[in-house]
């Protein structure tokens, strides 16, 4: 069965420093991976996805993610964090048992201090 | 601009009552999904639909039902609300594809069952 894990409940980083939010996955076939961000009292916003091709995926708001097949990871990164990046981040993988639905990790709260 | 809306945004109801949450999208997407978000669980799939008259059960479908009479709407009904169904509910949609298309989320409905 497909699954995704976000090992950190919270990540704290100072503004201007690089940030990484970790995600590992388990799939039986090809991994289709996604990152979403959720601001307080809002819905989820799409950041980026990996389907195939280049292992470094670039997305919205300066975020990128690195797909690593051997480590089954899909970590979200940003070279220089902003206070406005503080939010809840979800990694997700396509659920092969439910067609095109997604299986989400539990989420990681990113806190960027000024 | 195309969008996905949910109503009501907040709802308080009593145990045993029937409740219907509305979801409407103007993307003309074939695929629609309902998820619930709970602390420590991330988002979990309740029901999904790939087109008119098509509905499917997700991971946590007990106590919920959906119907799809047109492309734009997928209402979620709680047949007899229970306190365990207190949660934030998100509707999402995506276009028809092999599962690589991005899901777009509504703003959510916060439901409290007393």
mmCIF file of C-alpha atoms in Angstrom:
data_model
loop_
_atom_site.group_PDB
_atom_site.id
_atom_site.type_symbol
_atom_site.label_atom_id
_atom_site.label_comp_id
_atom_site.label_asym_id
_atom_site.label_seq_id
_atom_site.Cartn_x
_atom_site.Cartn_y
_atom_site.Cartn_z
ATOM 1 C CA UNK A 1 0.000 0.000 0.000
ATOM 2 C CA UNK A 2 1.112 3.524 -0.721
ATOM 3 C CA UNK A 3 2.160 5.714 2.174
ATOM 4 C CA UNK A 4 4.003 8.919 2.867
ATOM 5 C CA UNK A 5 5.791 10.005 6.029
ATOM 6 C CA UNK A 6 6.803 13.416 7.270
ATOM 7 C CA UNK A 7 9.157 12.660 10.151
ATOM 8 C CA UNK A 8 9.165 16.164 11.650
ATOM 9 C CA UNK A 9 6.079 17.722 13.208
ATOM 10 C CA UNK A 10 7.775 21.116 13.264
ATOM 11 C CA UNK A 11 10.733 22.769 11.586
ATOM 12 C CA UNK A 12 12.158 26.033 12.863
ATOM 13 C CA UNK A 13 14.461 28.195 10.762
ATOM 14 C CA UNK A 14 15.682 31.777 10.830
ATOM 15 C CA UNK A 15 14.733 34.131 8.032
ATOM 16 C CA UNK A 16 17.314 34.092 5.263
ATOM 17 C CA UNK A 17 18.527 30.590 6.072
ATOM 18 C CA UNK A 18 17.867 27.599 3.834
ATOM 19 C CA UNK A 19 14.997 25.341 4.793
ATOM 20 C CA UNK A 20 14.234 21.669 4.264
ATOM 21 C CA UNK A 21 10.986 19.873 5.008
ATOM 22 C CA UNK A 22 11.397 16.121 4.805
ATOM 23 C CA UNK A 23 9.177 13.532 3.147
ATOM 24 C CA UNK A 24 9.670 9.840 2.495
ATOM 25 C CA UNK A 25 7.325 7.619 0.533
ATOM 26 C CA UNK A 26 6.428 4.009 -0.127
ATOM 27 C CA UNK A 27 4.775 3.016 -3.406
ATOM 28 C CA UNK A 28 4.367 -0.151 -5.394
ATOM 29 C CA UNK A 29 4.665 1.465 -8.819
ATOM 30 C CA UNK A 30 5.803 4.799 -10.192
ATOM 31 C CA UNK A 31 5.730 7.527 -7.545
ATOM 32 C CA UNK A 32 3.611 10.586 -8.282
ATOM 33 C CA UNK A 33 4.494 13.021 -5.507
ATOM 34 C CA UNK A 34 3.088 16.394 -4.499
ATOM 35 C CA UNK A 35 3.713 19.190 -2.021
ATOM 36 C CA UNK A 36 0.950 21.457 -0.736
ATOM 37 C CA UNK A 37 0.984 24.367 1.698
ATOM 38 C CA UNK A 38 -1.802 25.420 4.047
ATOM 39 C CA UNK A 39 -1.994 28.837 5.650
ATOM 40 C CA UNK A 40 -4.171 29.305 8.762
ATOM 41 C CA UNK A 41 -7.905 28.931 8.076
ATOM 42 C CA UNK A 42 -7.271 28.389 4.382
ATOM 43 C CA UNK A 43 -7.452 25.508 1.950
ATOM 44 C CA UNK A 44 -4.436 23.709 0.553
ATOM 45 C CA UNK A 45 -2.408 25.392 -2.157
ATOM 46 C CA UNK A 46 -0.387 23.409 -4.675
ATOM 47 C CA UNK A 47 3.378 24.012 -4.617
ATOM 48 C CA UNK A 48 4.907 21.439 -6.954
ATOM 49 C CA UNK A 49 4.799 17.851 -8.147
ATOM 50 C CA UNK A 50 7.078 15.118 -9.427
ATOM 51 C CA UNK A 51 5.777 12.856 -12.163
ATOM 52 C CA UNK A 52 8.845 11.897 -14.135
ATOM 53 C CA UNK A 53 12.030 13.430 -15.495
ATOM 54 C CA UNK A 54 14.403 15.776 -13.718
ATOM 55 C CA UNK A 55 14.911 14.900 -10.063
ATOM 56 C CA UNK A 56 14.906 18.564 -9.069
ATOM 57 C CA UNK A 57 11.434 20.024 -9.360
ATOM 58 C CA UNK A 58 10.847 23.753 -9.170
ATOM 59 C CA UNK A 59 7.573 25.124 -7.884
ATOM 60 C CA UNK A 60 5.753 28.172 -6.634
ATOM 61 C CA UNK A 61 7.095 30.875 -4.282
ATOM 62 C CA UNK A 62 10.737 29.831 -4.807
ATOM 63 C CA UNK A 63 10.272 26.301 -3.469
ATOM 64 C CA UNK A 64 11.867 23.236 -5.020
ATOM 65 C CA UNK A 65 11.942 19.562 -4.182
ATOM 66 C CA UNK A 66 14.479 16.858 -4.782
ATOM 67 C CA UNK A 67 13.294 13.402 -5.777
ATOM 68 C CA UNK A 68 15.643 10.627 -4.632
ATOM 69 C CA UNK A 69 14.570 7.191 -5.773
ATOM 70 C CA UNK A 70 17.215 5.233 -3.860
ATOM 71 C CA UNK A 71 16.293 6.924 -0.587
ATOM 72 C CA UNK A 72 12.562 7.079 -1.449
ATOM 73 C CA UNK A 73 12.524 10.726 -0.450
ATOM 74 C CA UNK A 74 11.009 13.905 -1.803
ATOM 75 C CA UNK A 75 12.284 16.718 0.423
ATOM 76 C CA UNK A 76 10.997 20.260 0.011
ATOM 77 C CA UNK A 77 13.639 22.986 -0.021
ATOM 78 C CA UNK A 78 14.078 26.718 -0.318
ATOM 79 C CA UNK A 79 17.449 28.516 -0.430
ATOM 80 C CA UNK A 80 16.377 31.491 1.692
ATOM 81 C CA UNK A 81 13.383 31.327 4.041
ATOM 82 C CA UNK A 82 10.909 34.158 4.513
ATOM 83 C CA UNK A 83 8.736 34.814 7.562
ATOM 84 C CA UNK A 84 5.757 34.561 5.210
ATOM 85 C CA UNK A 85 6.714 30.937 4.470
ATOM 86 C CA UNK A 86 5.502 29.996 7.955
ATOM 87 C CA UNK A 87 2.663 27.538 7.363
ATOM 88 C CA UNK A 88 1.682 23.877 7.428
ATOM 89 C CA UNK A 89 3.220 21.770 4.645
ATOM 90 C CA UNK A 90 1.879 18.489 3.339
ATOM 91 C CA UNK A 91 3.580 15.875 1.219
ATOM 92 C CA UNK A 92 1.270 13.571 -0.752
ATOM 93 C CA UNK A 93 1.478 10.575 -3.063
ATOM 94 C CA UNK A 94 -1.069 9.326 -5.556
ATOM 95 C CA UNK A 95 -3.166 6.499 -4.155
ATOM 96 C CA UNK A 96 -3.181 3.647 -6.680
ATOM 97 C CA UNK A 97 -6.033 2.007 -4.765
ATOM 98 C CA UNK A 98 -8.250 5.060 -5.280
ATOM 99 C CA UNK A 99 -7.430 6.122 -8.790
ATOM 100 C CA UNK A 100 -6.233 9.698 -8.726
ATOM 101 C CA UNK A 101 -6.873 10.497 -5.057
ATOM 102 C CA UNK A 102 -3.975 11.458 -2.828
ATOM 103 C CA UNK A 103 -2.537 9.999 0.359
ATOM 104 C CA UNK A 104 -1.240 12.763 2.602
ATOM 105 C CA UNK A 105 1.425 12.865 5.249
ATOM 106 C CA UNK A 106 0.506 14.235 8.658
ATOM 107 C CA UNK A 107 1.976 17.615 7.866
ATOM 108 C CA UNK A 108 4.965 19.643 9.043
ATOM 109 C CA UNK A 109 4.602 23.062 10.591
ATOM 110 C CA UNK A 110 7.283 25.426 9.345
ATOM 111 C CA UNK A 111 8.088 28.383 11.567
ATOM 112 C CA UNK A 112 10.392 31.066 10.209
ATOM 113 C CA UNK A 113 11.635 33.598 12.739
ATOM 114 C CA UNK A 114 12.781 37.119 11.933
ATOM 115 C CA UNK B 1 -11.426 32.837 -12.799
ATOM 116 C CA UNK B 2 -12.266 29.219 -12.181
ATOM 117 C CA UNK B 3 -12.619 28.260 -8.552
ATOM 118 C CA UNK B 4 -13.884 25.716 -6.087
ATOM 119 C CA UNK B 5 -16.194 26.853 -3.298
ATOM 120 C CA UNK B 6 -17.580 25.204 -0.204
ATOM 121 C CA UNK B 7 -20.545 26.092 1.947
ATOM 122 C CA UNK B 8 -21.150 26.642 4.713
ATOM 123 C CA UNK B 9 -17.707 27.624 5.963
ATOM 124 C CA UNK B 10 -18.671 26.871 9.538
ATOM 125 C CA UNK B 11 -21.418 24.597 10.830
ATOM 126 C CA UNK B 12 -22.491 23.530 14.296
ATOM 127 C CA UNK B 13 -24.958 20.683 14.559
ATOM 128 C CA UNK B 14 -26.219 18.143 17.053
ATOM 129 C CA UNK B 15 -25.600 14.432 17.261
ATOM 130 C CA UNK B 16 -28.006 12.457 15.104
ATOM 131 C CA UNK B 17 -28.902 15.228 12.675
ATOM 132 C CA UNK B 18 -28.394 14.925 8.943
ATOM 133 C CA UNK B 19 -25.940 17.454 7.541
ATOM 134 C CA UNK B 20 -25.021 18.271 3.955
ATOM 135 C CA UNK B 21 -21.857 20.114 2.971
ATOM 136 C CA UNK B 22 -21.796 21.687 -0.467
ATOM 137 C CA UNK B 23 -18.914 21.725 -2.944
ATOM 138 C CA UNK B 24 -19.084 23.562 -6.276
ATOM 139 C CA UNK B 25 -16.329 23.903 -8.862
ATOM 140 C CA UNK B 26 -16.181 25.934 -12.041
ATOM 141 C CA UNK B 27 -13.032 24.264 -13.429
ATOM 142 C CA UNK B 28 -15.198 21.812 -15.414
ATOM 143 C CA UNK B 29 -13.165 19.027 -13.799
ATOM 144 C CA UNK B 30 -14.361 15.456 -14.000
ATOM 145 C CA UNK B 31 -12.685 14.308 -10.766
ATOM 146 C CA UNK B 32 -13.909 15.485 -7.367
ATOM 147 C CA UNK B 33 -12.845 14.438 -3.888
ATOM 148 C CA UNK B 34 -13.806 14.903 -0.258
ATOM 149 C CA UNK B 35 -11.193 14.778 2.494
ATOM 150 C CA UNK B 36 -11.312 15.381 6.207
ATOM 151 C CA UNK B 37 -8.466 16.980 8.137
ATOM 152 C CA UNK B 38 -7.761 16.034 11.735
ATOM 153 C CA UNK B 39 -4.787 16.791 13.948
ATOM 154 C CA UNK B 40 -2.218 14.032 13.750
ATOM 155 C CA UNK B 41 -3.814 12.459 10.687
ATOM 156 C CA UNK B 42 -3.263 14.906 7.888
ATOM 157 C CA UNK B 43 -5.999 14.636 5.250
ATOM 158 C CA UNK B 44 -7.915 11.402 4.717
ATOM 159 C CA UNK B 45 -10.082 10.507 1.733
ATOM 160 C CA UNK B 46 -13.826 10.136 2.362
ATOM 161 C CA UNK B 47 -15.390 9.747 -1.103
ATOM 162 C CA UNK B 48 -14.478 10.542 -4.670
ATOM 163 C CA UNK B 49 -16.127 10.763 -8.079
ATOM 164 C CA UNK B 50 -14.773 10.552 -11.630
ATOM 165 C CA UNK B 51 -17.870 11.888 -13.333
ATOM 166 C CA UNK B 52 -21.640 12.247 -13.275
ATOM 167 C CA UNK B 53 -23.337 9.310 -11.570
ATOM 168 C CA UNK B 54 -19.971 7.893 -10.459
ATOM 169 C CA UNK B 55 -19.109 7.703 -6.744
ATOM 170 C CA UNK B 56 -16.536 5.678 -4.825
ATOM 171 C CA UNK B 57 -15.686 5.079 -1.173
ATOM 172 C CA UNK B 58 -12.437 6.244 0.318
ATOM 173 C CA UNK B 59 -10.507 5.290 3.429
ATOM 174 C CA UNK B 60 -12.961 6.810 5.952
ATOM 175 C CA UNK B 61 -16.354 6.600 4.213
ATOM 176 C CA UNK B 62 -18.469 5.150 7.047
ATOM 177 C CA UNK B 63 -21.276 7.529 7.982
ATOM 178 C CA UNK B 64 -20.887 9.642 4.823
ATOM 179 C CA UNK B 65 -22.472 9.608 1.385
ATOM 180 C CA UNK B 66 -22.121 11.601 -1.842
ATOM 181 C CA UNK B 67 -24.034 11.940 -5.075
ATOM 182 C CA UNK B 68 -22.937 13.405 -8.415
ATOM 183 C CA UNK B 69 -25.800 14.652 -10.554
ATOM 184 C CA UNK B 70 -23.765 17.172 -12.565
ATOM 185 C CA UNK B 71 -20.133 18.007 -13.253
ATOM 186 C CA UNK B 72 -19.942 21.032 -10.974
ATOM 187 C CA UNK B 73 -21.239 19.719 -7.639
ATOM 188 C CA UNK B 74 -20.400 16.952 -5.184
ATOM 189 C CA UNK B 75 -22.368 17.393 -1.941
ATOM 190 C CA UNK B 76 -21.260 15.414 1.105
ATOM 191 C CA UNK B 77 -23.981 14.141 3.451
ATOM 192 C CA UNK B 78 -23.536 12.978 7.005
ATOM 193 C CA UNK B 79 -26.515 10.688 7.487
ATOM 194 C CA UNK B 80 -26.567 10.894 11.292
ATOM 195 C CA UNK B 81 -23.890 13.181 12.636
ATOM 196 C CA UNK B 82 -21.599 11.858 15.363
ATOM 197 C CA UNK B 83 -19.095 13.685 17.566
ATOM 198 C CA UNK B 84 -16.308 11.742 15.850
ATOM 199 C CA UNK B 85 -17.203 13.585 12.652
ATOM 200 C CA UNK B 86 -16.179 16.928 14.118
ATOM 201 C CA UNK B 87 -13.486 17.948 11.676
ATOM 202 C CA UNK B 88 -12.489 20.267 8.850
ATOM 203 C CA UNK B 89 -13.740 19.053 5.488
ATOM 204 C CA UNK B 90 -12.056 19.855 2.194
ATOM 205 C CA UNK B 91 -13.349 19.361 -1.298
ATOM 206 C CA UNK B 92 -10.929 19.100 -4.228
ATOM 207 C CA UNK B 93 -11.122 18.632 -7.973
ATOM 208 C CA UNK B 94 -8.836 17.674 -10.842
ATOM 209 C CA UNK B 95 -9.182 17.092 -14.553
ATOM 210 C CA UNK B 96 -9.388 13.659 -16.105
ATOM 211 C CA UNK B 97 -5.921 12.132 -16.529
ATOM 212 C CA UNK B 98 -3.745 9.256 -15.418
ATOM 213 C CA UNK B 99 -3.491 10.622 -11.927
ATOM 214 C CA UNK B 100 -0.833 13.204 -12.529
ATOM 215 C CA UNK B 101 -3.078 16.228 -12.639
ATOM 216 C CA UNK B 102 -2.998 18.691 -9.790
ATOM 217 C CA UNK B 103 -5.860 18.697 -7.317
ATOM 218 C CA UNK B 104 -7.276 22.118 -6.453
ATOM 219 C CA UNK B 105 -8.786 22.547 -3.013
ATOM 220 C CA UNK B 106 -11.676 24.546 -1.661
ATOM 221 C CA UNK B 107 -11.387 26.726 1.457
ATOM 222 C CA UNK B 108 -12.832 24.070 3.764
ATOM 223 C CA UNK B 109 -15.840 23.660 6.058
ATOM 224 C CA UNK B 110 -15.323 23.474 9.798
ATOM 225 C CA UNK B 111 -17.983 21.164 11.234
ATOM 226 C CA UNK B 112 -18.671 20.798 14.937
ATOM 227 C CA UNK B 113 -20.996 18.044 16.156
ATOM 228 C CA UNK B 114 -22.233 18.574 19.722
#
